[in-house]
mmCIF file of C-alpha atoms in Angstrom:
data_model
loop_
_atom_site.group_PDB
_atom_site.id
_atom_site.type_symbol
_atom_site.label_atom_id
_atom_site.label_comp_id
_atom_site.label_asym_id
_atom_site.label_seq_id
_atom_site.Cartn_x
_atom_site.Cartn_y
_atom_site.Cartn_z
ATOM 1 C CA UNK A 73 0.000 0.000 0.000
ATOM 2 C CA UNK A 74 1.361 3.472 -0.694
ATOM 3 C CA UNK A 75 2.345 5.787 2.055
ATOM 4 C CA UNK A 76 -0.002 8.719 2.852
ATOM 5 C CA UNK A 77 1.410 11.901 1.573
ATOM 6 C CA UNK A 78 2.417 14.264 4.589
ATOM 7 C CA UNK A 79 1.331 17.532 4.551
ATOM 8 C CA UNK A 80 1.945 19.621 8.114
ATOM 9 C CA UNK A 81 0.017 23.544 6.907
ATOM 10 C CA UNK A 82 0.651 24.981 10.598
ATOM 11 C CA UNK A 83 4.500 25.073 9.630
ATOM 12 C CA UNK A 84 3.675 28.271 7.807
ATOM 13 C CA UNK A 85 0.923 29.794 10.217
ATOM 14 C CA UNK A 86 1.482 31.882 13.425
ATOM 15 C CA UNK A 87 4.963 30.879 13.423
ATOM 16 C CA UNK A 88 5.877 32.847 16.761
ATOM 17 C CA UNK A 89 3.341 30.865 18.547
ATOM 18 C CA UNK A 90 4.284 27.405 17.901
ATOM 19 C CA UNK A 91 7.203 24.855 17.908
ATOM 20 C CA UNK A 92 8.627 24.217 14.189
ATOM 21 C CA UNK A 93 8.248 20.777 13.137
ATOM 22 C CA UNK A 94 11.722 19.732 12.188
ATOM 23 C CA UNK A 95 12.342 16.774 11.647
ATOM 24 C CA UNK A 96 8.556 16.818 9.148
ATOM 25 C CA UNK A 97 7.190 18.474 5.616
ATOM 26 C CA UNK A 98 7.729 22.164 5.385
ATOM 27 C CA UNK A 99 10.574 22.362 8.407
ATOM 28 C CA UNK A 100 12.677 23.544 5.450
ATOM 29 C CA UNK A 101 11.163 26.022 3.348
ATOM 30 C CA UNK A 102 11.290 29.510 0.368
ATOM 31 C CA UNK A 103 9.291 31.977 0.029
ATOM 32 C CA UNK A 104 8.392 33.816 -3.081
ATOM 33 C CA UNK A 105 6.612 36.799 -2.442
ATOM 34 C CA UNK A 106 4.781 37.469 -5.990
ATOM 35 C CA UNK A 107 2.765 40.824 -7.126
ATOM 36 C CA UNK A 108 -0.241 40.795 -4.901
ATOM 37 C CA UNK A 109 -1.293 42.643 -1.911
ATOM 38 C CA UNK A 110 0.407 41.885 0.863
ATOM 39 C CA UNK A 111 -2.175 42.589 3.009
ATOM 40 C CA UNK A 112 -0.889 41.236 6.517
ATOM 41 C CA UNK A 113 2.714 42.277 7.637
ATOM 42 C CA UNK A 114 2.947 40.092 10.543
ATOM 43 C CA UNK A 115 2.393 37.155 8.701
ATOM 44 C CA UNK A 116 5.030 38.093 6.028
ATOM 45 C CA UNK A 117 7.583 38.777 9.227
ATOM 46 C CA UNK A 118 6.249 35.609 10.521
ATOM 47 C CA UNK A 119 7.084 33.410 7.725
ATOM 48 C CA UNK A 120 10.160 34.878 6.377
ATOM 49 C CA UNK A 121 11.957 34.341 10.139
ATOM 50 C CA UNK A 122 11.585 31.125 9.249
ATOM 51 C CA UNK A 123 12.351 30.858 5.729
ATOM 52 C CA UNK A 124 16.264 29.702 4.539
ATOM 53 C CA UNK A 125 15.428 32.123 1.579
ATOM 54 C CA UNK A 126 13.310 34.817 0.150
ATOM 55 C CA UNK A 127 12.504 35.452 -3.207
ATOM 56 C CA UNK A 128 10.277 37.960 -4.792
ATOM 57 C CA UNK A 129 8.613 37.787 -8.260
ATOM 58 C CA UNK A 130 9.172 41.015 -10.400
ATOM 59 C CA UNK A 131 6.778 43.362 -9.115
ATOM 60 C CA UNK A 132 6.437 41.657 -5.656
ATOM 61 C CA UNK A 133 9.632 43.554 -4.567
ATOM 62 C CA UNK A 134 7.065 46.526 -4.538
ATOM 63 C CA UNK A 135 4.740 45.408 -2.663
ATOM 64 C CA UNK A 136 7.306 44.701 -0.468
ATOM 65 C CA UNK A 137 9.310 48.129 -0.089
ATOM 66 C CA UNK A 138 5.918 49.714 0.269
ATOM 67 C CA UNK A 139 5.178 48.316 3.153
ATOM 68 C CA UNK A 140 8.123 50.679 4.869
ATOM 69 C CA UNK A 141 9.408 47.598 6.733
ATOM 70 C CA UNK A 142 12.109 49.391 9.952
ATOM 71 C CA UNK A 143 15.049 47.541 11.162
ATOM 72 C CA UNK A 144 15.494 44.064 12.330
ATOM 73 C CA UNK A 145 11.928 43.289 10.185
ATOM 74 C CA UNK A 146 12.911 44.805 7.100
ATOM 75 C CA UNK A 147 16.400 42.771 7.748
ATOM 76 C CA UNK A 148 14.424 39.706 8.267
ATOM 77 C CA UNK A 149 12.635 40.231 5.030
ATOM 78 C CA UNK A 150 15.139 41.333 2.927
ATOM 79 C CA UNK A 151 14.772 38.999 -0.543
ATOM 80 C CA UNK A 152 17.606 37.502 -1.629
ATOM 81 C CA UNK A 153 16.540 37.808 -5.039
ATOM 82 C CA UNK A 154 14.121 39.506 -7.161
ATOM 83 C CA UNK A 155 13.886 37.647 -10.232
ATOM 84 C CA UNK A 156 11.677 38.328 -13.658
ATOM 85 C CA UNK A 157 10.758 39.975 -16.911
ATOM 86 C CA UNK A 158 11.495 43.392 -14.303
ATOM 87 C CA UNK A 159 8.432 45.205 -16.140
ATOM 88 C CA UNK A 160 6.779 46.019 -13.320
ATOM 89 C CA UNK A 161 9.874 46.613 -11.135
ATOM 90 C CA UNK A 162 9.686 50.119 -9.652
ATOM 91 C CA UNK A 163 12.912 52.239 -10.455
ATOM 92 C CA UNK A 164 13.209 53.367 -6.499
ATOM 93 C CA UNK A 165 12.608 49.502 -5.526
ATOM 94 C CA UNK A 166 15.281 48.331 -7.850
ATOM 95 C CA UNK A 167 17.629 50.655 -6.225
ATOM 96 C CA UNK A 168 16.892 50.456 -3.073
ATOM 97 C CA UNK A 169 17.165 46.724 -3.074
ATOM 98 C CA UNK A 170 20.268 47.187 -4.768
ATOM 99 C CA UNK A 171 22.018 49.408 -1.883
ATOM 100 C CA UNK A 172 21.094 46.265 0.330
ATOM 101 C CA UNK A 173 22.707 43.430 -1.650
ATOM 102 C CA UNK A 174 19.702 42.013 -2.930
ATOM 103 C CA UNK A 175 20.811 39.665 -6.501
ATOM 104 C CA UNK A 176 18.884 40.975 -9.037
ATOM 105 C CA UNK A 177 18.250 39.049 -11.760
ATOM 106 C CA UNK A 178 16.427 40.271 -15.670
ATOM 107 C CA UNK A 179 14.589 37.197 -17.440
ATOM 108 C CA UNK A 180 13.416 38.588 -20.381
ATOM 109 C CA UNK A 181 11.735 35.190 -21.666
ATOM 110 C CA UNK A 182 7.820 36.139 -22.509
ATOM 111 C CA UNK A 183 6.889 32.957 -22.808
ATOM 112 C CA UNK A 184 7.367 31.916 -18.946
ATOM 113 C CA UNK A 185 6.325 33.980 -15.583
ATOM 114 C CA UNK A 186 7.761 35.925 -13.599
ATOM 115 C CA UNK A 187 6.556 32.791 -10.836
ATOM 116 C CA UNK A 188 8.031 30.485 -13.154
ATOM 117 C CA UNK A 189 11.243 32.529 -13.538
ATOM 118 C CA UNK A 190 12.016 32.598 -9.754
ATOM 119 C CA UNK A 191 11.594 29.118 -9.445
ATOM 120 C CA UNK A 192 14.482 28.119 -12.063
ATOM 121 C CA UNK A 193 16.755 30.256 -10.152
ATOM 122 C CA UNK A 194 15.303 28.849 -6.682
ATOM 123 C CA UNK A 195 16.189 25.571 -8.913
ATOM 124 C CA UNK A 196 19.278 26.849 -10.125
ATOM 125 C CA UNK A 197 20.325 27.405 -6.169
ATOM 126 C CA UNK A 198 18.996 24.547 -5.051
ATOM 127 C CA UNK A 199 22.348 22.984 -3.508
ATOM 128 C CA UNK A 200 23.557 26.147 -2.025
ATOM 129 C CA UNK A 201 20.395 27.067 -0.069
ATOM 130 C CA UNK A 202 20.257 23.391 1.151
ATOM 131 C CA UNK A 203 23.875 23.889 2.173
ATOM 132 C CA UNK A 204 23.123 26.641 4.460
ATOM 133 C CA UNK A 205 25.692 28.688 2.482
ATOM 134 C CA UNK A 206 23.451 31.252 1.484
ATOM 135 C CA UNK A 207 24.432 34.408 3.075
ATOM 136 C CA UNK A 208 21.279 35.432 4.912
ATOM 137 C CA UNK A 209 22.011 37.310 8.177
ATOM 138 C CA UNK A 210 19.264 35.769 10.092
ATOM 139 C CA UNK A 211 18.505 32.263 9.606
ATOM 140 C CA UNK A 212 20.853 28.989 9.217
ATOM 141 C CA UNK A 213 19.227 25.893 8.642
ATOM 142 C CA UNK A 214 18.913 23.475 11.206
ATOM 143 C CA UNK A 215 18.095 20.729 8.474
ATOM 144 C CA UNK A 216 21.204 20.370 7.222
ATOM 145 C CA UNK A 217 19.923 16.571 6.552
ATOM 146 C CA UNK A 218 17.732 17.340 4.044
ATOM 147 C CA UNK A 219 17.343 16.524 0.324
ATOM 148 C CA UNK A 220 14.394 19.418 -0.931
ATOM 149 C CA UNK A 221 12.048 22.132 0.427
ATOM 150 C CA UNK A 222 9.251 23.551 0.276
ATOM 151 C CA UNK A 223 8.213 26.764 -1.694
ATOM 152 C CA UNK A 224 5.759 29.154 -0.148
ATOM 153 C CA UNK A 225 3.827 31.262 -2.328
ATOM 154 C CA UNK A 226 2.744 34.284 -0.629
ATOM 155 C CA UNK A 227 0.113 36.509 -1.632
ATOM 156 C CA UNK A 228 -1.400 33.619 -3.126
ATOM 157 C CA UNK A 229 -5.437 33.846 -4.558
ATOM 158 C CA UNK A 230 -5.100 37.617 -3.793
ATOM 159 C CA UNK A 231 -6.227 40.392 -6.111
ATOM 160 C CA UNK A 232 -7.006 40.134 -9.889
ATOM 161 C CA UNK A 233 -9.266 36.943 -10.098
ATOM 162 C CA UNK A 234 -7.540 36.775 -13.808
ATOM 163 C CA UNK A 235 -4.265 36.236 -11.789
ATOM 164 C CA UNK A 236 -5.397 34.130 -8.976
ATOM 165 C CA UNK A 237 -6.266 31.261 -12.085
ATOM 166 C CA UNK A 238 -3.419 31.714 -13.790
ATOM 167 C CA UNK A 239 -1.920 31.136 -9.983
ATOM 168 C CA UNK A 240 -3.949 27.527 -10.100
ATOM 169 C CA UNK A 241 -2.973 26.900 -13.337
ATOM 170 C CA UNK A 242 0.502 27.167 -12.586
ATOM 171 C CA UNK A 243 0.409 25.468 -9.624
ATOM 172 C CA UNK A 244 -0.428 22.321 -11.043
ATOM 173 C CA UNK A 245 2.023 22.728 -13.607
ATOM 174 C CA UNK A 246 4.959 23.327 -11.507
ATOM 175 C CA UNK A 247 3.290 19.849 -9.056
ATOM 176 C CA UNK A 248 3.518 17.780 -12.186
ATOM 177 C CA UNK A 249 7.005 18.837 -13.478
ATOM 178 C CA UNK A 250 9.326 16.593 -11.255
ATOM 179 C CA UNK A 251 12.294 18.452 -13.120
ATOM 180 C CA UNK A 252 11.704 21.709 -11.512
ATOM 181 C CA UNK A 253 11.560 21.096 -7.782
ATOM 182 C CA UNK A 254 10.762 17.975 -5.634
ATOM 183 C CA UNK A 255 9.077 19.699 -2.504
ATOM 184 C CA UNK A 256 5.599 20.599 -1.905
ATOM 185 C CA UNK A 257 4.005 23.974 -2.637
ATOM 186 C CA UNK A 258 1.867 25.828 -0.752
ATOM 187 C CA UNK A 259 -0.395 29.483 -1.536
ATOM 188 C CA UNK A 260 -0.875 31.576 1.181
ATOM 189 C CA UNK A 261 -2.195 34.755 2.058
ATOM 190 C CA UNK A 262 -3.928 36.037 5.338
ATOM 191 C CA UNK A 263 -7.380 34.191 5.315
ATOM 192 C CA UNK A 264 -6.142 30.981 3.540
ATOM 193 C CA UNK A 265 -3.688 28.505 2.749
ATOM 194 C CA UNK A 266 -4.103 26.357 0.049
ATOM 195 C CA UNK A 267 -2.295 23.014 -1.357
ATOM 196 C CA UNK A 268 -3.109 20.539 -4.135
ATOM 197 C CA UNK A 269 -3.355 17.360 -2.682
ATOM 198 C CA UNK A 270 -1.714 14.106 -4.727
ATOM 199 C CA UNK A 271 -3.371 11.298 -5.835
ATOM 200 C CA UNK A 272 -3.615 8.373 -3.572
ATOM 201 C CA UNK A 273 -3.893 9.139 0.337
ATOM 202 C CA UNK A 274 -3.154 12.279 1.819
ATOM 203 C CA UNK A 275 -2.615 13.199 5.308
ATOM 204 C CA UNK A 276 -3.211 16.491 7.003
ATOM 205 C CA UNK A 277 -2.066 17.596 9.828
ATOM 206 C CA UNK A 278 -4.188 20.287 11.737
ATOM 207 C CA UNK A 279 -3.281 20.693 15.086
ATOM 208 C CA UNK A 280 -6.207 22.134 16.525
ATOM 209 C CA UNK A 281 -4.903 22.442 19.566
ATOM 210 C CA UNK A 282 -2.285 25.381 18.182
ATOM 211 C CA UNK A 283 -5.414 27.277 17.622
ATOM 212 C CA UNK A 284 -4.483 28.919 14.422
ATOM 213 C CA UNK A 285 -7.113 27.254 11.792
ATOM 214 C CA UNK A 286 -10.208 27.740 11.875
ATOM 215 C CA UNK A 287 -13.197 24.902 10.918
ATOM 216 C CA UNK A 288 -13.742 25.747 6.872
ATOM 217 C CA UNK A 289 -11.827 23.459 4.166
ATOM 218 C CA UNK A 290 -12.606 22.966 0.931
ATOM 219 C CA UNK A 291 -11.631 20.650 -1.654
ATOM 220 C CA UNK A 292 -11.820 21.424 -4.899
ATOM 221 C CA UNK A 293 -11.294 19.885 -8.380
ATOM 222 C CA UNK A 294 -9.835 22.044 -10.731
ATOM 223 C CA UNK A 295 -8.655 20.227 -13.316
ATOM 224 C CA UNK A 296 -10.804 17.008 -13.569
ATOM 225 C CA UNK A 297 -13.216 14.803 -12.208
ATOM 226 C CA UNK A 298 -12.375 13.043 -8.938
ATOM 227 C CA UNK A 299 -13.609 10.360 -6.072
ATOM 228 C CA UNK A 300 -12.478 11.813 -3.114
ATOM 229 C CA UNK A 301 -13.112 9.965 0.057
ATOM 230 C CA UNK A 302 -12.301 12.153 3.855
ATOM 231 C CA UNK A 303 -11.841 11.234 7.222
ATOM 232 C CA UNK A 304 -11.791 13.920 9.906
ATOM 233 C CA UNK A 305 -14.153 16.572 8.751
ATOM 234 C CA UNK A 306 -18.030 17.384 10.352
ATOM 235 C CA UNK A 307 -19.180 16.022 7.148
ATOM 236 C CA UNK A 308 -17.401 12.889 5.374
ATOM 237 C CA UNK A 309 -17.695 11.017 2.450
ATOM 238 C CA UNK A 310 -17.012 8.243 0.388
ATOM 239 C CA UNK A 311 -16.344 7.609 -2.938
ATOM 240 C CA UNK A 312 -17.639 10.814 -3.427
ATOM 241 C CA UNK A 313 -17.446 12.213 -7.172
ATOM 242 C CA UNK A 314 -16.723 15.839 -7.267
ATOM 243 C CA UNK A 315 -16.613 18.429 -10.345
ATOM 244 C CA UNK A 316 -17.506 21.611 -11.337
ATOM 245 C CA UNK A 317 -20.720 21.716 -12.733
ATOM 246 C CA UNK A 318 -22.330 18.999 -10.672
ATOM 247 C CA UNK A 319 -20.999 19.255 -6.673
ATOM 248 C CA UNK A 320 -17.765 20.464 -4.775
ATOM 249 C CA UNK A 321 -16.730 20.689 -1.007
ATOM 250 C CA UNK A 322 -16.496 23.726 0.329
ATOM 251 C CA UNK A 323 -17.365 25.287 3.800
ATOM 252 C CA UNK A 324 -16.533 21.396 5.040
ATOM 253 C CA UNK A 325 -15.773 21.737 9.088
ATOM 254 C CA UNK A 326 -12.390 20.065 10.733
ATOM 255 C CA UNK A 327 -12.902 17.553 13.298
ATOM 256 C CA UNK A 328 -9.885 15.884 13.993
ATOM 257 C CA UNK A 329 -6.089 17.097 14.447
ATOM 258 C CA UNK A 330 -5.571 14.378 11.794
ATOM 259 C CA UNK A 331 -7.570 14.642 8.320
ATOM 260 C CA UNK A 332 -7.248 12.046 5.750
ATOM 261 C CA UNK A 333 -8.256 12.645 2.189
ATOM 262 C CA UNK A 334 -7.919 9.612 -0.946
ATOM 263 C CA UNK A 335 -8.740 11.135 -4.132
ATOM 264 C CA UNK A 336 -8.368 9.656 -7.851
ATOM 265 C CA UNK A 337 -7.300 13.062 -9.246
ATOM 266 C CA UNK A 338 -5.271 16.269 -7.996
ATOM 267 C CA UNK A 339 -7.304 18.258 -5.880
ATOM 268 C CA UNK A 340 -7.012 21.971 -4.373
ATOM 269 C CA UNK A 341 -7.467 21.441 -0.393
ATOM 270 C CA UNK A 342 -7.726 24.856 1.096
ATOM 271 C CA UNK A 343 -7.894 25.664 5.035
ATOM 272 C CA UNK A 344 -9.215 29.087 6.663
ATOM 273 C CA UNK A 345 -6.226 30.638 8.859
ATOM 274 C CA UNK A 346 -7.721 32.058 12.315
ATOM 275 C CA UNK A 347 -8.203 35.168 12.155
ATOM 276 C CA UNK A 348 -6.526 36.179 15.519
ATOM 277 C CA UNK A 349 -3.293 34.502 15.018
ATOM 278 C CA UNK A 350 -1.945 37.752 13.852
ATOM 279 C CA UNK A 351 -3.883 40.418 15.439
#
């Protein structure tokens, strides 16, 4: 029987108020901060303390400097690059990242992302951040053991609905393209986080007790058809066929600390973040 896929969400939520899993999924993690509003400043602070590097996506370096971060948190989330087409790149934010030592690096390629862009050079990097070599002042990894990480996209599902699907569409692109990266990836902003689950068994792990969910999840098939069957949630199922058009889950309630989906087809599982963990 195939193992469960891990996937531990509260890694990346209220990080100040909770132990990091270390030794488990997500203990080792990027961020790329991409050209939506960043409409929660602890949680970027939160995550990027944690993060063995930080990337942001063209015009995500804006979003960024506007935000007027002041010492140690505008140290903590300093990017280490800012990677894309640079069309949207703000003269002032170019050279203010610049004066900091922020690797700036021009992709002119039209026929990828800006998204896509920073994750070749994440790729590109790949045995140097896992090395711990990578000169960022304020975090050395602790996993020195491990083989891959996880990439954080934050600012995920935000702003233009045009740009939130191409968002989805990329994000099963990147899951299916073994080539690029071998972690998981997760979208986040400050009311959700949202992962697409594998085929086969899937394990998530809520810890209620941490307080920094709250009850919605949904599950959602956006590419296909699928038979999803849960375990954990106010209302289960089995062998439960799911599409647009007919039925989805959404608005689903947590249960358990533990909640188990098997599903024939890639599906979107998205949680609701608390909304006092960063008041």
């Amino acid at each position: 029987m195939q193992a469960a896929t891990p996937w531990i969400p509260s890694n990346f939520v209220g990080r100040g108020l909770q132990p990091r899993h270390a030794s488990g999924p997500g203990s080792f993690y990027v961020i790329i901060i991409i050209n939506q509003p960043l409409d929660n400043p602890k949680q970027l602070i939160d995550l990027c303390r944690g993060a063995s590097f930080v990337a942001c996506a063209d015009g995500g370096a804006n979003r960024l400097v506007d935000l007027h971060l002041k010492g140690e948190e505008a140290v903590i989330c300093q990017p280490d690059i800012i990677c894309g087409d640079l069309d949207s790149l703000r003269p002032d934010t170019e050279q203010y990242f610049q004066r900091k030592g922020t690797r700036i690096i021009k992709n002119p390629d039209q026929y990828s992302t800006d998204l896509t862009k920073c994750l070749e050079e994440i790729k590109n990097q790949k045995d140097v951040i896992l090395s711990g070599k990578w000169k960022r002042a304020i975090y050395t990894p602790q996993d020195t053991f491990a083989s891959n990480f996880d990439v954080v996209i934050l600012g995920g599902l935000g702003g233009r609905f045009d740009q939130g699907l191409s968002l989805l569409h990329h994000l099963y692109k990147f899951s299916e393209q073994e080539d690029l990266l071998h972690g998981r990836f997760y979208m986040i902003n400050s009311q959700s986080i949202s992962f697409l689950l594998s085929e086969g068994e899937n394990r998530i792990e809520t810890h209620r007790g941490l307080g920094v969910f709250g009850e919605n999840v949904g599950i959602i098939p956006i590419s296909r058809p699928a038979l999803i069957t849960t375990k954990g949630l106010e209302w289960d199922v089995t062998d439960w066929p799911t599409e647009f058009g007919t039925q989805i889950s959404t608005s689903n309630h947590i249960r358990n600390d533990t909640v188990q989906v098997h599903t024939s087809e890639r599906v979107l599982f998205t949680i609701e973040i608390n909304d006092s963990v960063y008041e």
